[in-house]
mmCIF file with all atom_site columns, C-alpha atoms in Angstrom:
data_model
loop_
_atom_site.group_PDB
_atom_site.id
_atom_site.type_symbol
_atom_site.label_atom_id
_atom_site.label_alt_id
_atom_site.label_comp_id
_atom_site.label_asym_id
_atom_site.label_entity_id
_atom_site.label_seq_id
_atom_site.pdbx_PDB_ins_code
_atom_site.Cartn_x
_atom_site.Cartn_y
_atom_site.Cartn_z
_atom_site.occupancy
_atom_site.B_iso_or_equiv
_atom_site.pdbx_formal_charge
_atom_site.auth_seq_id
_atom_site.auth_comp_id
_atom_site.auth_asym_id
_atom_site.auth_atom_id
_atom_site.pdbx_PDB_model_num
ATOM 1   C CA . GLN H 1 1   ? 23.102 49.568 -14.158 1.00 85.00 ? 1   GLN H CA 1
ATOM 2   C CA . VAL H 1 2   ? 24.391 46.755 -12.846 1.00 94.00 ? 2   VAL H CA 1
ATOM 3   C CA . GLN H 1 3   ? 26.855 44.293 -14.225 1.00 96.00 ? 3   GLN H CA 1
ATOM 4   C CA . LEU H 1 4   ? 27.925 41.283 -12.955 1.00 97.00 ? 4   LEU H CA 1
ATOM 5   C CA . VAL H 1 5   ? 30.926 39.509 -14.786 1.00 96.00 ? 5   VAL H CA 1
ATOM 6   C CA . GLU H 1 6   ? 31.894 35.956 -14.626 1.00 96.00 ? 6   GLU H CA 1
ATOM 7   C CA . SER H 1 7   ? 35.523 34.378 -15.815 1.00 95.00 ? 7   SER H CA 1
ATOM 8   C CA . GLY H 1 8   ? 37.691 31.019 -15.150 1.00 96.00 ? 8   GLY H CA 1
ATOM 9   C CA . GLY H 1 9   ? 35.231 28.008 -16.201 1.00 95.00 ? 9   GLY H CA 1
ATOM 10  C CA . GLY H 1 10  ? 36.712 25.687 -19.060 1.00 97.00 ? 10  GLY H CA 1
ATOM 11  C CA . LEU H 1 11  ? 37.159 22.657 -18.946 1.00 98.00 ? 11  LEU H CA 1
ATOM 12  C CA . VAL H 1 12  ? 39.370 20.116 -16.391 1.00 98.00 ? 12  VAL H CA 1
ATOM 13  C CA . GLN H 1 13  ? 40.146 16.267 -15.460 1.00 98.00 ? 13  GLN H CA 1
ATOM 14  C CA . ALA H 1 14  ? 38.961 14.962 -12.627 1.00 98.00 ? 14  ALA H CA 1
ATOM 15  C CA . GLY H 1 15  ? 41.035 15.688 -9.485  1.00 98.00 ? 15  GLY H CA 1
ATOM 16  C CA . GLY H 1 16  ? 41.858 19.051 -10.948 1.00 98.00 ? 16  GLY H CA 1
ATOM 17  C CA . SER H 1 17  ? 41.275 22.552 -9.585  1.00 98.00 ? 17  SER H CA 1
ATOM 18  C CA . LEU H 1 18  ? 39.145 25.887 -11.524 1.00 98.00 ? 18  LEU H CA 1
ATOM 19  C CA . ARG H 1 19  ? 39.729 29.254 -9.827  1.00 98.00 ? 19  ARG H CA 1
ATOM 20  C CA . LEU H 1 20  ? 36.353 31.330 -10.575 1.00 98.00 ? 20  LEU H CA 1
ATOM 21  C CA . SER H 1 21  ? 35.841 35.401 -10.616 1.00 98.00 ? 21  SER H CA 1
ATOM 22  C CA . CYS H 1 22  ? 33.269 37.591 -11.508 1.00 98.00 ? 22  CYS H CA 1
ATOM 23  C CA . ALA H 1 23  ? 32.743 41.215 -10.411 1.00 97.00 ? 23  ALA H CA 1
ATOM 24  C CA . ALA H 1 24  ? 30.435 43.233 -9.943  1.00 97.00 ? 24  ALA H CA 1
ATOM 25  C CA . SER H 1 25  ? 30.239 47.044 -11.594 1.00 96.00 ? 25  SER H CA 1
ATOM 26  C CA . GLY H 1 26  ? 27.344 49.559 -11.458 1.00 95.00 ? 26  GLY H CA 1
ATOM 27  C CA . SER H 1 27  ? 25.491 51.961 -9.281  1.00 93.00 ? 27  SER H CA 1
ATOM 28  C CA . ILE H 1 28  ? 26.326 50.126 -6.391  1.00 95.00 ? 28  ILE H CA 1
ATOM 29  C CA . PHE H 1 29  ? 26.895 51.135 -2.920  1.00 94.00 ? 29  PHE H CA 1
ATOM 30  C CA . SER H 1 30  ? 27.126 48.204 -1.839  1.00 94.00 ? 30  SER H CA 1
ATOM 31  C CA . VAL H 1 31  ? 27.397 45.133 -1.638  1.00 96.00 ? 31  VAL H CA 1
ATOM 32  C CA . ASN H 1 32  ? 25.938 42.054 1.097   1.00 96.00 ? 32  ASN H CA 1
ATOM 33  C CA . SER H 1 33  ? 26.422 38.405 0.726   1.00 97.00 ? 33  SER H CA 1
ATOM 34  C CA . MET H 1 34  ? 27.744 37.411 -2.808  1.00 98.00 ? 34  MET H CA 1
ATOM 35  C CA . GLY H 1 35  ? 27.653 33.697 -3.288  1.00 98.00 ? 35  GLY H CA 1
ATOM 36  C CA . TRP H 1 36  ? 28.194 30.739 -6.876  1.00 98.00 ? 36  TRP H CA 1
ATOM 37  C CA . TYR H 1 37  ? 25.138 28.794 -8.075  1.00 98.00 ? 37  TYR H CA 1
ATOM 38  C CA . ARG H 1 38  ? 25.390 25.311 -10.116 1.00 98.00 ? 38  ARG H CA 1
ATOM 39  C CA . GLN H 1 39  ? 22.794 24.263 -12.343 1.00 98.00 ? 39  GLN H CA 1
ATOM 40  C CA . ALA H 1 40  ? 23.630 20.488 -14.657 1.00 97.00 ? 40  ALA H CA 1
ATOM 41  C CA . PRO H 1 41  ? 21.559 20.296 -17.540 1.00 93.00 ? 41  PRO H CA 1
ATOM 42  C CA . GLY H 1 42  ? 18.906 18.621 -16.658 1.00 95.00 ? 42  GLY H CA 1
ATOM 43  C CA . LYS H 1 43  ? 18.007 19.816 -12.778 1.00 97.00 ? 43  LYS H CA 1
ATOM 44  C CA . GLN H 1 44  ? 17.548 22.787 -10.924 1.00 97.00 ? 44  GLN H CA 1
ATOM 45  C CA . ARG H 1 45  ? 20.094 25.699 -9.978  1.00 98.00 ? 45  ARG H CA 1
ATOM 46  C CA . GLU H 1 46  ? 21.619 24.813 -6.294  1.00 98.00 ? 46  GLU H CA 1
ATOM 47  C CA . LEU H 1 47  ? 23.355 26.940 -4.772  1.00 98.00 ? 47  LEU H CA 1
ATOM 48  C CA . VAL H 1 48  ? 27.095 26.282 -4.331  1.00 98.00 ? 48  VAL H CA 1
ATOM 49  C CA . ALA H 1 49  ? 28.952 28.324 -1.735  1.00 98.00 ? 49  ALA H CA 1
ATOM 50  C CA . GLN H 1 50  ? 28.151 31.793 -0.298  1.00 98.00 ? 50  GLN H CA 1
ATOM 51  C CA . ILE H 1 51  ? 29.712 34.600 1.495   1.00 98.00 ? 51  ILE H CA 1
ATOM 52  C CA . LEU H 1 52  ? 28.608 37.296 4.084   1.00 96.00 ? 52  LEU H CA 1
ATOM 53  C CA . LYS H 1 53  ? 30.148 40.706 3.574   1.00 93.00 ? 53  LYS H CA 1
ATOM 54  C CA . ASP H 1 54  ? 31.275 40.321 7.640   1.00 93.00 ? 54  ASP H CA 1
ATOM 55  C CA . GLY H 1 55  ? 33.028 36.976 5.207   1.00 95.00 ? 55  GLY H CA 1
ATOM 56  C CA . ASN H 1 56  ? 31.026 34.594 7.330   1.00 97.00 ? 56  ASN H CA 1
ATOM 57  C CA . THR H 1 57  ? 30.522 31.686 4.628   1.00 98.00 ? 57  THR H CA 1
ATOM 58  C CA . ASN H 1 58  ? 28.467 28.724 3.990   1.00 98.00 ? 58  ASN H CA 1
ATOM 59  C CA . TYR H 1 59  ? 28.693 25.987 1.399   1.00 98.00 ? 59  TYR H CA 1
ATOM 60  C CA . ALA H 1 60  ? 26.589 22.935 -0.046  1.00 98.00 ? 60  ALA H CA 1
ATOM 61  C CA . ASP H 1 61  ? 27.451 19.518 1.595   1.00 98.00 ? 61  ASP H CA 1
ATOM 62  C CA . SER H 1 62  ? 28.829 18.463 -1.959  1.00 98.00 ? 62  SER H CA 1
ATOM 63  C CA . VAL H 1 63  ? 31.365 20.542 -2.122  1.00 98.00 ? 63  VAL H CA 1
ATOM 64  C CA . LYS H 1 64  ? 32.461 21.014 1.855   1.00 98.00 ? 64  LYS H CA 1
ATOM 65  C CA . GLY H 1 65  ? 36.454 20.422 2.148   1.00 98.00 ? 65  GLY H CA 1
ATOM 66  C CA . ARG H 1 66  ? 37.468 21.557 -1.927  1.00 98.00 ? 66  ARG H CA 1
ATOM 67  C CA . PHE H 1 67  ? 35.558 24.383 -3.348  1.00 98.00 ? 67  PHE H CA 1
ATOM 68  C CA . THR H 1 68  ? 36.486 27.854 -1.380  1.00 98.00 ? 68  THR H CA 1
ATOM 69  C CA . ILE H 1 69  ? 34.669 30.977 -1.294  1.00 98.00 ? 69  ILE H CA 1
ATOM 70  C CA . SER H 1 70  ? 35.873 34.285 -0.709  1.00 98.00 ? 70  SER H CA 1
ATOM 71  C CA . ARG H 1 71  ? 35.797 37.955 -1.739  1.00 97.00 ? 71  ARG H CA 1
ATOM 72  C CA . ASP H 1 72  ? 37.455 41.343 -2.341  1.00 95.00 ? 72  ASP H CA 1
ATOM 73  C CA . ASN H 1 73  ? 34.923 43.917 -0.138  1.00 89.00 ? 73  ASN H CA 1
ATOM 74  C CA . ALA H 1 74  ? 36.875 47.083 -1.920  1.00 91.00 ? 74  ALA H CA 1
ATOM 75  C CA . GLU H 1 75  ? 37.378 45.131 -5.839  1.00 92.00 ? 75  GLU H CA 1
ATOM 76  C CA . LYS H 1 76  ? 33.046 43.992 -5.036  1.00 95.00 ? 76  LYS H CA 1
ATOM 77  C CA . THR H 1 77  ? 34.654 41.115 -6.413  1.00 97.00 ? 77  THR H CA 1
ATOM 78  C CA . VAL H 1 78  ? 33.999 37.504 -5.704  1.00 98.00 ? 78  VAL H CA 1
ATOM 79  C CA . TYR H 1 79  ? 35.885 33.828 -5.952  1.00 98.00 ? 79  TYR H CA 1
ATOM 80  C CA . LEU H 1 80  ? 35.338 30.303 -6.102  1.00 98.00 ? 80  LEU H CA 1
ATOM 81  C CA . GLN H 1 81  ? 38.343 28.345 -5.892  1.00 98.00 ? 81  GLN H CA 1
ATOM 82  C CA . MET H 1 82  ? 37.526 24.175 -6.983  1.00 98.00 ? 82  MET H CA 1
ATOM 83  C CA . ASN H 1 83  ? 39.554 21.641 -6.272  1.00 98.00 ? 83  ASN H CA 1
ATOM 84  C CA . SER H 1 84  ? 39.997 18.351 -6.932  1.00 98.00 ? 84  SER H CA 1
ATOM 85  C CA . LEU H 1 85  ? 36.936 18.294 -8.814  1.00 98.00 ? 85  LEU H CA 1
ATOM 86  C CA . LYS H 1 86  ? 34.950 15.572 -9.868  1.00 98.00 ? 86  LYS H CA 1
ATOM 87  C CA . ALA H 1 87  ? 32.967 14.774 -12.671 1.00 97.00 ? 87  ALA H CA 1
ATOM 88  C CA . GLU H 1 88  ? 29.547 15.782 -10.921 1.00 97.00 ? 88  GLU H CA 1
ATOM 89  C CA . ASP H 1 89  ? 30.894 19.282 -10.808 1.00 98.00 ? 89  ASP H CA 1
ATOM 90  C CA . THR H 1 90  ? 30.777 19.143 -14.280 1.00 98.00 ? 90  THR H CA 1
ATOM 91  C CA . ALA H 1 91  ? 27.438 22.474 -14.716 1.00 98.00 ? 91  ALA H CA 1
ATOM 92  C CA . VAL H 1 92  ? 27.321 26.117 -15.543 1.00 98.00 ? 92  VAL H CA 1
ATOM 93  C CA . TYR H 1 93  ? 28.603 28.348 -12.425 1.00 98.00 ? 93  TYR H CA 1
ATOM 94  C CA . TYR H 1 94  ? 26.574 31.150 -12.420 1.00 98.00 ? 94  TYR H CA 1
ATOM 95  C CA . CYS H 1 95  ? 27.506 34.196 -9.365  1.00 98.00 ? 95  CYS H CA 1
ATOM 96  C CA . ASN H 1 96  ? 24.587 35.774 -7.925  1.00 98.00 ? 96  ASN H CA 1
ATOM 97  C CA . ALA H 1 97  ? 25.101 39.436 -5.371  1.00 98.00 ? 97  ALA H CA 1
ATOM 98  C CA . ASP H 1 98  ? 22.694 41.165 -3.209  1.00 97.00 ? 98  ASP H CA 1
ATOM 99  C CA . ILE H 1 99  ? 23.499 44.385 -3.874  1.00 97.00 ? 99  ILE H CA 1
ATOM 100 C CA . VAL H 1 100 ? 22.115 47.677 -2.284  1.00 95.00 ? 100 VAL H CA 1
ATOM 101 C CA . MET H 1 101 ? 21.596 50.644 -4.985  1.00 94.00 ? 101 MET H CA 1
ATOM 102 C CA . TYR H 1 102 ? 23.273 54.026 -4.539  1.00 92.00 ? 102 TYR H CA 1
ATOM 103 C CA . TRP H 1 103 ? 19.120 55.234 -4.712  1.00 91.00 ? 103 TRP H CA 1
ATOM 104 C CA . GLY H 1 104 ? 18.551 52.971 -1.313  1.00 89.00 ? 104 GLY H CA 1
ATOM 105 C CA . THR H 1 105 ? 17.076 49.838 -2.981  1.00 94.00 ? 105 THR H CA 1
ATOM 106 C CA . ARG H 1 106 ? 17.766 46.028 -3.318  1.00 95.00 ? 106 ARG H CA 1
ATOM 107 C CA . TYR H 1 107 ? 19.060 44.286 -6.904  1.00 95.00 ? 107 TYR H CA 1
ATOM 108 C CA . ASP H 1 108 ? 19.557 40.873 -6.833  1.00 97.00 ? 108 ASP H CA 1
ATOM 109 C CA . GLY H 1 109 ? 22.155 40.550 -9.437  1.00 97.00 ? 109 GLY H CA 1
ATOM 110 C CA . TRP H 1 110 ? 22.778 37.789 -11.585 1.00 97.00 ? 110 TRP H CA 1
ATOM 111 C CA . GLY H 1 111 ? 26.245 36.866 -14.086 1.00 97.00 ? 111 GLY H CA 1
ATOM 112 C CA . GLN H 1 112 ? 25.917 35.262 -17.272 1.00 96.00 ? 112 GLN H CA 1
ATOM 113 C CA . GLY H 1 113 ? 26.587 32.014 -15.725 1.00 97.00 ? 113 GLY H CA 1
ATOM 114 C CA . THR H 1 114 ? 30.288 30.152 -16.996 1.00 97.00 ? 114 THR H CA 1
ATOM 115 C CA . GLN H 1 115 ? 30.762 26.250 -18.206 1.00 98.00 ? 115 GLN H CA 1
ATOM 116 C CA . VAL H 1 116 ? 32.396 24.306 -16.064 1.00 98.00 ? 116 VAL H CA 1
ATOM 117 C CA . THR H 1 117 ? 33.384 21.011 -17.613 1.00 98.00 ? 117 THR H CA 1
ATOM 118 C CA . VAL H 1 118 ? 34.920 17.973 -15.269 1.00 98.00 ? 118 VAL H CA 1
ATOM 119 C CA . SER H 1 119 ? 36.217 15.112 -17.632 1.00 97.00 ? 119 SER H CA 1
ATOM 120 C CA . SER H 1 120 ? 36.388 11.852 -15.456 1.00 89.00 ? 120 SER H CA 1
#
């Protein structure tokens, strides 16, 4: 009933940039917060950045000043612009959305994950 489809991952050299996108579709009435998490091998999944419906944002300390999260409410899409990438940014990145369905229930949606690899 709900799909979150990510795109934009890949291989980049240290210092380079990538832009991730995630579009939500399905029986969606509205989308509250949207965000990006990442999980590196052997580590727990961690929050990278989050953006509320009103545009307020918060970032992990490790990405502040380098990553920018944004969203298009009409398209139910969230973006993550990643600049000055470092080897330690290498991880699988997951999109997350707090969704209200047409029939009123809330749904915690996750994308399938997209690999970001930064070579040093």
